[in-house]
Structure formats: C-alpha cells, structure tokens
Short mmCIF file of N, CA and C in Angstrom, two decimals:
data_model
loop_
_atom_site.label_atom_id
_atom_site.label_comp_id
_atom_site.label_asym_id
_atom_site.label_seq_id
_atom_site.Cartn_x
_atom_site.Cartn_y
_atom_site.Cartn_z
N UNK A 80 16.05 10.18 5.69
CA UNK A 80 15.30 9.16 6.35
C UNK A 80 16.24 8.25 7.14
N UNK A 81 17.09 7.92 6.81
CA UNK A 81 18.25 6.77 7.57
C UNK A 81 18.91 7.80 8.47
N UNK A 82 19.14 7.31 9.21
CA UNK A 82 19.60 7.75 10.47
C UNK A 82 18.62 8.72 11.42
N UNK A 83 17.18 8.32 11.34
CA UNK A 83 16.42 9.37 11.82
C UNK A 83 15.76 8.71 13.09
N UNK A 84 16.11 9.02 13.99
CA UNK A 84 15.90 8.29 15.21
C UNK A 84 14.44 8.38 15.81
N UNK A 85 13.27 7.70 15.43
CA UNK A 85 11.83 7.74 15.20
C UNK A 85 11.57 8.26 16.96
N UNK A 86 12.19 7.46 17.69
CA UNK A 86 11.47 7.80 18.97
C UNK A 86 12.03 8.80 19.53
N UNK A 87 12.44 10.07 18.94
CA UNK A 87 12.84 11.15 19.46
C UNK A 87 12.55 12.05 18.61
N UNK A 88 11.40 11.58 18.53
CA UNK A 88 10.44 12.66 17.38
C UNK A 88 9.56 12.82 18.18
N UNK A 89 8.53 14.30 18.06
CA UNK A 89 7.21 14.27 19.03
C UNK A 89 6.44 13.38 18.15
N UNK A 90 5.48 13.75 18.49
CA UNK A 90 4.20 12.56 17.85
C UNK A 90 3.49 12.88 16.58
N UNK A 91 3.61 14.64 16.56
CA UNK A 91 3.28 15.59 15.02
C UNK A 91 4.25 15.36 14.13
N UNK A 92 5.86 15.39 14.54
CA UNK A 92 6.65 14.88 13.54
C UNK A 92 6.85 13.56 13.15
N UNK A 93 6.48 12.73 14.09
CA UNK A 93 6.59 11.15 13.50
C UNK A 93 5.24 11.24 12.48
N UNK A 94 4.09 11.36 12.93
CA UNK A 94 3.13 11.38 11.87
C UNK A 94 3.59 12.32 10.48
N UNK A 95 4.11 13.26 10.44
CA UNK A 95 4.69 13.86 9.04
C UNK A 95 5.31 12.62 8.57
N UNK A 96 6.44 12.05 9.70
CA UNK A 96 7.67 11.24 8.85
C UNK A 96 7.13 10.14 8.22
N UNK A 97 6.16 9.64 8.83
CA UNK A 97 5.13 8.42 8.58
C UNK A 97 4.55 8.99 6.83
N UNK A 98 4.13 9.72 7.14
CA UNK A 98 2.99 10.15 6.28
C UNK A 98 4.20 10.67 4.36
N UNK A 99 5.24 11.27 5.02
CA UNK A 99 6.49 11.47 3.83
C UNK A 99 7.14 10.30 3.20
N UNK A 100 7.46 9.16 4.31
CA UNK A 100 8.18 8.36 3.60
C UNK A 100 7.77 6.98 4.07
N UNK A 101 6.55 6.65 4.24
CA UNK A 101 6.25 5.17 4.32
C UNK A 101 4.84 4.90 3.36
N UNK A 102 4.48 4.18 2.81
CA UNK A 102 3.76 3.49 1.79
C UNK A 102 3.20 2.34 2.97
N UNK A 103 1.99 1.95 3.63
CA UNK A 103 1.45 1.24 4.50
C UNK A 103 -0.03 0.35 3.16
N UNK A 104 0.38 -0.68 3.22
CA UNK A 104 -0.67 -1.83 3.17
C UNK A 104 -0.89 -2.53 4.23
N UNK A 105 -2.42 -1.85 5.14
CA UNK A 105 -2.74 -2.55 6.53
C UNK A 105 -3.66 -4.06 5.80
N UNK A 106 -3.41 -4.77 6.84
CA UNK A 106 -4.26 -5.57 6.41
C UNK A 106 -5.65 -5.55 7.18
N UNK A 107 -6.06 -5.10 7.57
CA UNK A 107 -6.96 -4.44 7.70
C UNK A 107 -7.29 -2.82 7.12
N UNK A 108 -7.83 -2.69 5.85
CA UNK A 108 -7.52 -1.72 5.03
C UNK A 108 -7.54 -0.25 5.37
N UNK A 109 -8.48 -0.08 6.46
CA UNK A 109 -8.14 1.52 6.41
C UNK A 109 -8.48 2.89 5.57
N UNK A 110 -9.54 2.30 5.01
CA UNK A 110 -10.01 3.32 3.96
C UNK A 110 -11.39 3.52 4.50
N UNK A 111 -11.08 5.17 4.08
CA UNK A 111 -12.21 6.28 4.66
C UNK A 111 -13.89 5.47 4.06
N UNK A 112 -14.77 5.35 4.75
CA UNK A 112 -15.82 4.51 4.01
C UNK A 112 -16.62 5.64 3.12
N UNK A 113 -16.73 6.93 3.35
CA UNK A 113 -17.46 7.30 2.62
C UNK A 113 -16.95 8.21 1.64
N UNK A 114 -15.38 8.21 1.32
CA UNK A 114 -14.84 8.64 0.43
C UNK A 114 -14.63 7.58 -0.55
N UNK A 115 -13.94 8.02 -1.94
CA UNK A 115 -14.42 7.50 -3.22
C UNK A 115 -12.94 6.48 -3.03
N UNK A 116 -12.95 5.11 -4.21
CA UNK A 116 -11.32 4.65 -4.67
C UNK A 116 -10.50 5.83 -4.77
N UNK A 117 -10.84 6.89 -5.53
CA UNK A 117 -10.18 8.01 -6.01
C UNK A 117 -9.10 8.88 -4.85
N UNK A 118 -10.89 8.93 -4.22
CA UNK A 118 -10.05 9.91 -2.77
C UNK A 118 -9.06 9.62 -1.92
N UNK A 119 -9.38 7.79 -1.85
CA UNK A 119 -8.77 7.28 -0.48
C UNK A 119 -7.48 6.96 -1.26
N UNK A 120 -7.22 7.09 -2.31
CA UNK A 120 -5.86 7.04 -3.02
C UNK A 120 -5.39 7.99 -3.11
N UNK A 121 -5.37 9.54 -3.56
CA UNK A 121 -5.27 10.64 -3.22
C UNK A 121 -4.61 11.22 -1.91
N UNK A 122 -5.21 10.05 -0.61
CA UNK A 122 -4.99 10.88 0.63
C UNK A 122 -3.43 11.20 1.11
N UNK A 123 -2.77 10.12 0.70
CA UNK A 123 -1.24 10.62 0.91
C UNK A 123 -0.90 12.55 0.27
N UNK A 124 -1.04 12.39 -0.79
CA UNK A 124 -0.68 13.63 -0.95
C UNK A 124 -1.63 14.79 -0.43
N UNK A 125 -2.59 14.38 0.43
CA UNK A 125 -3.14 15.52 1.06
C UNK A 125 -2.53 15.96 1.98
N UNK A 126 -1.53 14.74 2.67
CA UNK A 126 -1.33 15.20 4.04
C UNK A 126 0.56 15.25 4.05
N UNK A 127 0.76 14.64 2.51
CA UNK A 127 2.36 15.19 2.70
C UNK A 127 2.58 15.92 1.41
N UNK A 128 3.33 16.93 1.30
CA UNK A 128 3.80 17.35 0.47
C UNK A 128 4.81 16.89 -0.13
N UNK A 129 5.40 16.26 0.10
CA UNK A 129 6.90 15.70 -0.25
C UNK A 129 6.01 14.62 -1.35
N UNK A 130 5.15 13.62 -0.70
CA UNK A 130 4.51 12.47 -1.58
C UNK A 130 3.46 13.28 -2.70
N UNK A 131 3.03 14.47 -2.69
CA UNK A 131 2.37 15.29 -3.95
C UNK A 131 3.06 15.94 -4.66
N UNK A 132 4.28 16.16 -4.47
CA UNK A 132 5.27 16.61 -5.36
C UNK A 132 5.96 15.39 -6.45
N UNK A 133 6.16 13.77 -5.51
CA UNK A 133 6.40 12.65 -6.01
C UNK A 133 5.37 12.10 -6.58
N UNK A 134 3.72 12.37 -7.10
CA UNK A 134 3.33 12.05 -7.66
C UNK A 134 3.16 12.39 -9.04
N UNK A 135 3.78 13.24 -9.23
CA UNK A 135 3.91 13.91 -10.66
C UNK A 135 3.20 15.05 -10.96
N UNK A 136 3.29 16.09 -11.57
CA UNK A 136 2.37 17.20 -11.84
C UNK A 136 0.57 16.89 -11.91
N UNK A 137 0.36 15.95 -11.75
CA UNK A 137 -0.95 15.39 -12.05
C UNK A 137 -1.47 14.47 -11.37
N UNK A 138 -1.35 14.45 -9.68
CA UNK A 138 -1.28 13.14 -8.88
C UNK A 138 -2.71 12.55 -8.88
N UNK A 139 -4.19 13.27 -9.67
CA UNK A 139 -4.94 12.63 -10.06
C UNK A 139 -5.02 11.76 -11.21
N UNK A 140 -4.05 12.18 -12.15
CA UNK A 140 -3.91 10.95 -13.13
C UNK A 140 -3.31 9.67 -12.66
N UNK A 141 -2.02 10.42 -11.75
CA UNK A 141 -1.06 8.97 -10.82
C UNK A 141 -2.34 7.91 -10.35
N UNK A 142 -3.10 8.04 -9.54
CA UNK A 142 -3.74 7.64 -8.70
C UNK A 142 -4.88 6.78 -10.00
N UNK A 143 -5.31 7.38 -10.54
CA UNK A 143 -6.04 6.64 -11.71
C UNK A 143 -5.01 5.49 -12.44
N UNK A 144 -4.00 5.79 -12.85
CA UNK A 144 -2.89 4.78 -13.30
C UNK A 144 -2.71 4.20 -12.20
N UNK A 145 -2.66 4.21 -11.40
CA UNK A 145 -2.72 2.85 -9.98
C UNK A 145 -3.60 2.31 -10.05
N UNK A 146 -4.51 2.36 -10.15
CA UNK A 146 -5.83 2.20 -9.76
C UNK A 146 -6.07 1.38 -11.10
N UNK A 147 -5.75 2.01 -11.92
CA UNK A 147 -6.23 0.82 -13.58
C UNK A 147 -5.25 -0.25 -13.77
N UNK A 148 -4.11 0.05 -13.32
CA UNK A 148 -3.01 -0.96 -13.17
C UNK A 148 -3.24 -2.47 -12.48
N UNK A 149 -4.41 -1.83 -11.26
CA UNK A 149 -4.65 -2.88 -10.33
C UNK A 149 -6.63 -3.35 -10.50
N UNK A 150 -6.53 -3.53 -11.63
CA UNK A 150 -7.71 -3.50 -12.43
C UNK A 150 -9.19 -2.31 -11.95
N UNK A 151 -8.31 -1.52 -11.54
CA UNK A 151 -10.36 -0.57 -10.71
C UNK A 151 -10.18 0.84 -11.82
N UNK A 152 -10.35 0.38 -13.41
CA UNK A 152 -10.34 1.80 -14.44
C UNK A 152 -11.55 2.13 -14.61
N UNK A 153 -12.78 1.77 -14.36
CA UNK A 153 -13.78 1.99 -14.86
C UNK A 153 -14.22 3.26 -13.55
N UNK A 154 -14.78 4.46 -14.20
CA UNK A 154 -15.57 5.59 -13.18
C UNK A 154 -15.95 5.18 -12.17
N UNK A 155 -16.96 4.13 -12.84
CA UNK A 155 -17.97 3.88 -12.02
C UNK A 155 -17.29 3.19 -10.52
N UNK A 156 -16.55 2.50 -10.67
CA UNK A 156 -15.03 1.88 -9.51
C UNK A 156 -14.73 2.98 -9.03
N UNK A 157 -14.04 3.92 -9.04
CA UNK A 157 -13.37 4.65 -8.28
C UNK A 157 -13.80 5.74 -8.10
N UNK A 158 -15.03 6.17 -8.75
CA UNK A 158 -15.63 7.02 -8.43
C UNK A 158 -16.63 6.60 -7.02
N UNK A 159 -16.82 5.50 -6.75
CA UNK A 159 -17.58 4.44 -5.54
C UNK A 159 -17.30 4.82 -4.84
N UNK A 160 -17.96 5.02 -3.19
CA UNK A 160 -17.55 5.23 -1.75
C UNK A 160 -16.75 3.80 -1.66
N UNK A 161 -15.27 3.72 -0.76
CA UNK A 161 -14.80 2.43 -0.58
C UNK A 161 -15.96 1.47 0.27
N UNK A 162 -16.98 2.04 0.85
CA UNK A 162 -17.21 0.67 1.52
C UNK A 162 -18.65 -0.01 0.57
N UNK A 163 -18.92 0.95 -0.49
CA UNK A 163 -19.48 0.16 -1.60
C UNK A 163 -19.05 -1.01 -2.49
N UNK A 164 -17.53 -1.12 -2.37
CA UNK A 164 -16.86 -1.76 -3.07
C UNK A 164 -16.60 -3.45 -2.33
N UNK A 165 -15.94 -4.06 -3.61
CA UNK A 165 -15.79 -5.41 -2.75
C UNK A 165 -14.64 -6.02 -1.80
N UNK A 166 -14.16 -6.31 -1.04
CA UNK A 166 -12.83 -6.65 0.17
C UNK A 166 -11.92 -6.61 -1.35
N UNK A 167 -11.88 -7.24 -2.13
CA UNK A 167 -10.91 -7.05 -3.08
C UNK A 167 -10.82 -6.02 -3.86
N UNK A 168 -11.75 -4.96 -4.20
CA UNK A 168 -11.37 -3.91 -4.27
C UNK A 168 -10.70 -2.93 -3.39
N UNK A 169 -11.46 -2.76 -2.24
CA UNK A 169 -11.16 -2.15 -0.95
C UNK A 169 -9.36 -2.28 -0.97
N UNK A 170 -9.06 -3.87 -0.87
CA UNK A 170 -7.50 -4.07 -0.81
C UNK A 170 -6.51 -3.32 -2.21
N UNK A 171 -7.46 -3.12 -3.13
CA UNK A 171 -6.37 -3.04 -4.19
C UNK A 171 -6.32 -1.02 -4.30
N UNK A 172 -7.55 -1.12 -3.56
CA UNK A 172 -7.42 0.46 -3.54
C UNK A 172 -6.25 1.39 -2.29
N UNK A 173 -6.50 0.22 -1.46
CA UNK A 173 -5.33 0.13 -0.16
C UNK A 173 -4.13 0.19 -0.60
N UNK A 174 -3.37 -0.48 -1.55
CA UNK A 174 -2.16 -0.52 -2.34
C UNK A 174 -2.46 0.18 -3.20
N UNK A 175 -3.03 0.91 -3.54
CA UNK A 175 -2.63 2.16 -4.69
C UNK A 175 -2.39 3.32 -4.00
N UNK A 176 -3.10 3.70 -2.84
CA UNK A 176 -3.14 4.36 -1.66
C UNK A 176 -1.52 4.32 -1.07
N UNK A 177 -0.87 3.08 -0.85
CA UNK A 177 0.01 2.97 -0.13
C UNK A 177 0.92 3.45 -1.19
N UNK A 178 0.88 3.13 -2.81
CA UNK A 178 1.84 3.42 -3.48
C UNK A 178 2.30 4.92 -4.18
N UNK A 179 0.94 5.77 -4.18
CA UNK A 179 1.11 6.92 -4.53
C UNK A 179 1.88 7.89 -4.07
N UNK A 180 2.79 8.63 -4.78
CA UNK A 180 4.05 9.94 -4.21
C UNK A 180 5.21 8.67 -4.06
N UNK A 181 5.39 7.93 -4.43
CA UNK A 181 6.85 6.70 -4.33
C UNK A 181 7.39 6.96 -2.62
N UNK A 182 6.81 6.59 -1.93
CA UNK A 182 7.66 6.24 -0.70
C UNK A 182 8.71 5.90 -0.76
N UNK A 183 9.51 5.74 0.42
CA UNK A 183 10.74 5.40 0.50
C UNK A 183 10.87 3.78 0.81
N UNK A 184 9.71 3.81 1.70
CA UNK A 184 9.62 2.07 2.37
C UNK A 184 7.97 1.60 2.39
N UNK A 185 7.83 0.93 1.38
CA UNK A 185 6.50 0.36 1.70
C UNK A 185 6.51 -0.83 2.36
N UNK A 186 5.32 -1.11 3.39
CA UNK A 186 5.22 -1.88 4.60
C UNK A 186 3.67 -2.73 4.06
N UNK A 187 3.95 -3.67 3.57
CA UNK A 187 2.44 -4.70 2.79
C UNK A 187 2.02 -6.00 3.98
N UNK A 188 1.25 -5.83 4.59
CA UNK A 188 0.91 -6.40 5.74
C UNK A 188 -0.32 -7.50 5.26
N UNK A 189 -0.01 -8.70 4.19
CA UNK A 189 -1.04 -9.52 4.15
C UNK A 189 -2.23 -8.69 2.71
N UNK A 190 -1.27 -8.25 2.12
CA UNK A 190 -1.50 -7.37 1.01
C UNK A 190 -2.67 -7.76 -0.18
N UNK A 191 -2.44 -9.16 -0.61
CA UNK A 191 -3.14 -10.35 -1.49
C UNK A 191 -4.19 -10.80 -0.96
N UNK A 192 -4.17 -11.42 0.08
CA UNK A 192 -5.26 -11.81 1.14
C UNK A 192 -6.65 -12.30 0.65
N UNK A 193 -7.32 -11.18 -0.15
CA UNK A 193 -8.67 -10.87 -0.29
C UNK A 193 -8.62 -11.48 -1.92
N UNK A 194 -7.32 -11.54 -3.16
CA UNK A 194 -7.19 -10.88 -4.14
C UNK A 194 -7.48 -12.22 -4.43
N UNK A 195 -7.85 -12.55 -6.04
CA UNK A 195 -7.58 -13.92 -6.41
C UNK A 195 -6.63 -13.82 -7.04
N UNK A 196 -6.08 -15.40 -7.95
CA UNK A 196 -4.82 -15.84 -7.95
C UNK A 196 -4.10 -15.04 -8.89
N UNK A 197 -5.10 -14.26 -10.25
CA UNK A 197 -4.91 -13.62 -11.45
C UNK A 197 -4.77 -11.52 -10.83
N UNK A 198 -5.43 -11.49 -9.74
CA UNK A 198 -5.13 -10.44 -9.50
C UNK A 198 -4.10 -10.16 -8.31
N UNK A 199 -3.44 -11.87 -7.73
CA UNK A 199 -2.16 -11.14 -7.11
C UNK A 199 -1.44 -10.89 -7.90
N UNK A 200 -1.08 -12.08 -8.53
CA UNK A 200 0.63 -11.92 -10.11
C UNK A 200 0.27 -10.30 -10.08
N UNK A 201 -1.27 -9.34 -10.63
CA UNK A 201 -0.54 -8.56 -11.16
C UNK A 201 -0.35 -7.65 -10.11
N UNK A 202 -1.02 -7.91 -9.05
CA UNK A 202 -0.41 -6.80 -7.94
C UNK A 202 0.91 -6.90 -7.24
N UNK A 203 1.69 -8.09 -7.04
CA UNK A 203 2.73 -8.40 -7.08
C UNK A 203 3.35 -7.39 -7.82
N UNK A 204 3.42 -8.01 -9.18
CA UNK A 204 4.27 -7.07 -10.23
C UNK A 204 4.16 -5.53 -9.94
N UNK A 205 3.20 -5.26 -10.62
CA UNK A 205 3.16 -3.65 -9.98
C UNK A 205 3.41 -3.05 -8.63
N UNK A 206 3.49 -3.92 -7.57
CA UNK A 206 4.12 -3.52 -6.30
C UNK A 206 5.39 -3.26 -6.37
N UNK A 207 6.35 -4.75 -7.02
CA UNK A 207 7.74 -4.53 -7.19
C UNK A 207 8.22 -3.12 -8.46
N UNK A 208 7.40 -3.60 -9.46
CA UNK A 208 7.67 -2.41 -10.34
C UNK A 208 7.73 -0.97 -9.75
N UNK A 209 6.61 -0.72 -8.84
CA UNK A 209 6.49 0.46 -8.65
C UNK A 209 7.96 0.99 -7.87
N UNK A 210 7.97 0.03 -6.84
CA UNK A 210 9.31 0.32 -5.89
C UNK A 210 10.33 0.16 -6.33
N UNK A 211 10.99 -0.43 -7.57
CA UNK A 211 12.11 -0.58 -8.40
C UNK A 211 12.36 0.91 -8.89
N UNK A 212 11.35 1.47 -9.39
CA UNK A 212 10.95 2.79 -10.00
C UNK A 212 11.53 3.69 -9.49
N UNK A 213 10.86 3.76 -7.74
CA UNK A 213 11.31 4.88 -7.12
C UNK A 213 12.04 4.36 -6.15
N UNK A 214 12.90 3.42 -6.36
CA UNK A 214 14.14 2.77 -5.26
C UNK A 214 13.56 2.88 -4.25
N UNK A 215 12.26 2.68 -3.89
CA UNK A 215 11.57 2.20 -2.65
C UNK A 215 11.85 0.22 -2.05
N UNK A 216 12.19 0.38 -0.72
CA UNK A 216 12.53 -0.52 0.02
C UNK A 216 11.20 -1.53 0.42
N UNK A 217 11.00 -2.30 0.40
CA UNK A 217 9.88 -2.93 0.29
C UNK A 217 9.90 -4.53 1.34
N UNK A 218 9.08 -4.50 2.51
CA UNK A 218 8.93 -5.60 3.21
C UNK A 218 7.33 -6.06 3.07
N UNK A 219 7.46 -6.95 2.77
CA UNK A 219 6.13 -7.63 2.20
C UNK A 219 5.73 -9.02 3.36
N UNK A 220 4.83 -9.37 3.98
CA UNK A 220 4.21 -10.13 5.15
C UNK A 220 3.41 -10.87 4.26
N UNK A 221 3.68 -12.41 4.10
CA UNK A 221 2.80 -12.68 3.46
C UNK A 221 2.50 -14.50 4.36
N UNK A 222 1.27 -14.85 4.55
CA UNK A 222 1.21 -16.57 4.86
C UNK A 222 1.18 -17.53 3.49
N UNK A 223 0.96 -16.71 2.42
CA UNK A 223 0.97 -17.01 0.71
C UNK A 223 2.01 -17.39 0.38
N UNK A 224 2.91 -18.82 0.75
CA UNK A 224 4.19 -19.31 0.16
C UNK A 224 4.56 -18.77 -1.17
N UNK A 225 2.96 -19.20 -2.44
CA UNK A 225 3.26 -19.33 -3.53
C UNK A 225 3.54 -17.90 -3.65
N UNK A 226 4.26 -16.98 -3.34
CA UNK A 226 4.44 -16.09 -3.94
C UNK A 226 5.88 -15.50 -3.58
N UNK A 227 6.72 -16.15 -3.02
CA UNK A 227 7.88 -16.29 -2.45
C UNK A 227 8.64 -16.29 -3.48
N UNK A 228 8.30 -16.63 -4.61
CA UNK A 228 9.31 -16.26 -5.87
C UNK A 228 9.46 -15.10 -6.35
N UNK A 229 8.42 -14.24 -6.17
CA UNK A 229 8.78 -13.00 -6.55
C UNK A 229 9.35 -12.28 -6.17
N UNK A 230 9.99 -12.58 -4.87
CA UNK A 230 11.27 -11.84 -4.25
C UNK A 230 12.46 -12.34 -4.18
N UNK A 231 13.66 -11.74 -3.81
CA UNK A 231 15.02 -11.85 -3.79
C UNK A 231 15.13 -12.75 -2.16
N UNK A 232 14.27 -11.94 -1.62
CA UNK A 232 14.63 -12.71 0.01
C UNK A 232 13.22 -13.35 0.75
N UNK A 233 13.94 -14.19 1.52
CA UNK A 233 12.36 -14.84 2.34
C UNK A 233 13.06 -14.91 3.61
N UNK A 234 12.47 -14.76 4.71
CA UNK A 234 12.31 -14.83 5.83
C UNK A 234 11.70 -16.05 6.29
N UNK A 235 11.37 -16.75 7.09
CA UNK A 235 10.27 -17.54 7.90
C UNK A 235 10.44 -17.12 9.08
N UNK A 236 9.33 -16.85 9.72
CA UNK A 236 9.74 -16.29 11.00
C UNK A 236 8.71 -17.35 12.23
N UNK A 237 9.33 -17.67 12.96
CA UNK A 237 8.82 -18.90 13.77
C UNK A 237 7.24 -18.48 14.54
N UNK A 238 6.63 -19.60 14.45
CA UNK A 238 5.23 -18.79 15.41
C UNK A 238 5.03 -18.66 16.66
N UNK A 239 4.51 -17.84 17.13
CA UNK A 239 4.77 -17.39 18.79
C UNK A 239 4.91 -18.25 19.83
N UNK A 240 4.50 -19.72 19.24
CA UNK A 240 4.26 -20.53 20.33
C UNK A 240 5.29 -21.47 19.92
N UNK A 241 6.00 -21.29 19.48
CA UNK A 241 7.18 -22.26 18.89
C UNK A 241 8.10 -21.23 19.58
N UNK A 242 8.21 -20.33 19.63
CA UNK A 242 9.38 -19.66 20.24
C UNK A 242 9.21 -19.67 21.97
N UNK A 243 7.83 -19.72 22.39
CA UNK A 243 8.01 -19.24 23.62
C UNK A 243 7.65 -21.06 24.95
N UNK A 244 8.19 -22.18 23.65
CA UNK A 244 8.45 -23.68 23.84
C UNK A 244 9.53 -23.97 24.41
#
C-alpha cells in the first residue's frame, strides 16, 4: 500500500485498491436501502478478497460481532433492510461495514454524528480497538471536541473562510 501512486492507477484498479485497503465511514452513510445490517456489513468482503480472507474463516460471525459490539445483536436489527432502521443505526452499521476484513486505513467522516453520548464512548472504543488490532491507520473528522481525548493527535483545521480572509 505505501508507495502506491493512486493516480496512476486506471479507475478498476483504484476501486480494487479502495475496496482492499480502506475502511470508509461516509457521513452520509451509504448503505444499500434494501439490503439487511447484515448484508451492508458483509459488502466489503464481497468485493475484495484480501478483506474476506481478513475477516476470519467466518466473516458472517465477524460482521455479527461488529454489529453486537456496536449495540445492533438482536435478529430482528440486522436482519432489517438499512433504510428500516434508525440514522443511528444506519451509522453504526456504516462503521461495522467500514471495519470488517481490518483495513489498512480507516477514513471516519463525522462518524458519531447521529449516535448518542453512551453509544459514541462505545463506538469510539471499538473503532480504536479494532484498528490497534489490525495496525490499521486511522483519521477520524470530527466537529465533536468532546471526544478529542480519545486520540493521540488533534488537528484543528481552519474554516474556509478564515483561510481565504
């Protein structure tokens, strides 16, 4: 992955490279509406092999252990089409999605957003846990100060109209 020069890839291999070694929390979620929690967590390893080999001999159990981790254990949850579900499910199914097969770099774009205060701590945790796990690199976007402790580094990055003053 390092040293792989993205824009001199065609557009079939950047989507592989995308799809092998990045972990994406859009904030705008991105999940198939009429597939299940289950499925739309699943989908990484449909489309890479590298991330269904990294989910363990059993990447439907993986995906269920994400998924209960980030409170959605019950059938009846993840067995649901995502757009039955609630913005805070939808999001937590988005990050189980992003975390399954251990990426190399997960990219959390406003990740919490939807979550309340008891279900960021634990998505937090299990975000870092997960990527500690599989020495996944992790940039996290957040307008959520209070959660600036849970990392090693913070950024502030100036707002568009402050820079272009």
């Amino acid at each position: 992955m390092a040293g792989t020069d993205l824009g001199t890839l065609a557009g079939g291999d950047r989507d592989r490279f995308r799809a092998d070694h990045l972990g994406i929390i859009f904030q705008v979620f991105n999940l198939l509406p009429w597939l299940s929690a289950l499925e739309n967590t699943l989908l990484p390893c449909r489309y890479s092999t590298r991330r269904r080999s990294r989910a363990g001999p059993d990447p439907t159990a993986t995906a269920k252990r994400l998924l209960a981790e980030l409170g959605l254990s019950e059938s009846r949850l993840i067995n649901r089409p995502a757009n039955a579900l609630s913005v805070g499910q939808q999001q937590r199914v988005a990050a189980a999605r992003a975390l399954i097969g251990s990426p190399d770099v997960v990219l959390a774009d406003e990740p919490t957003s939807a979550l309340d205060e008891e279900a960021k701590d634990a998505f937090v945790q299990l975000l870092l846990k997960e990527c500690m796990a599989s020495g996944a690199s992790l940039l996290f976007v957040s307008h959520d100060r209070t959660l600036e402790g849970h990392f090693d580094r913070s950024i502030d990055l100036p707002k568009l109209n402050e820079r272009t003053a």
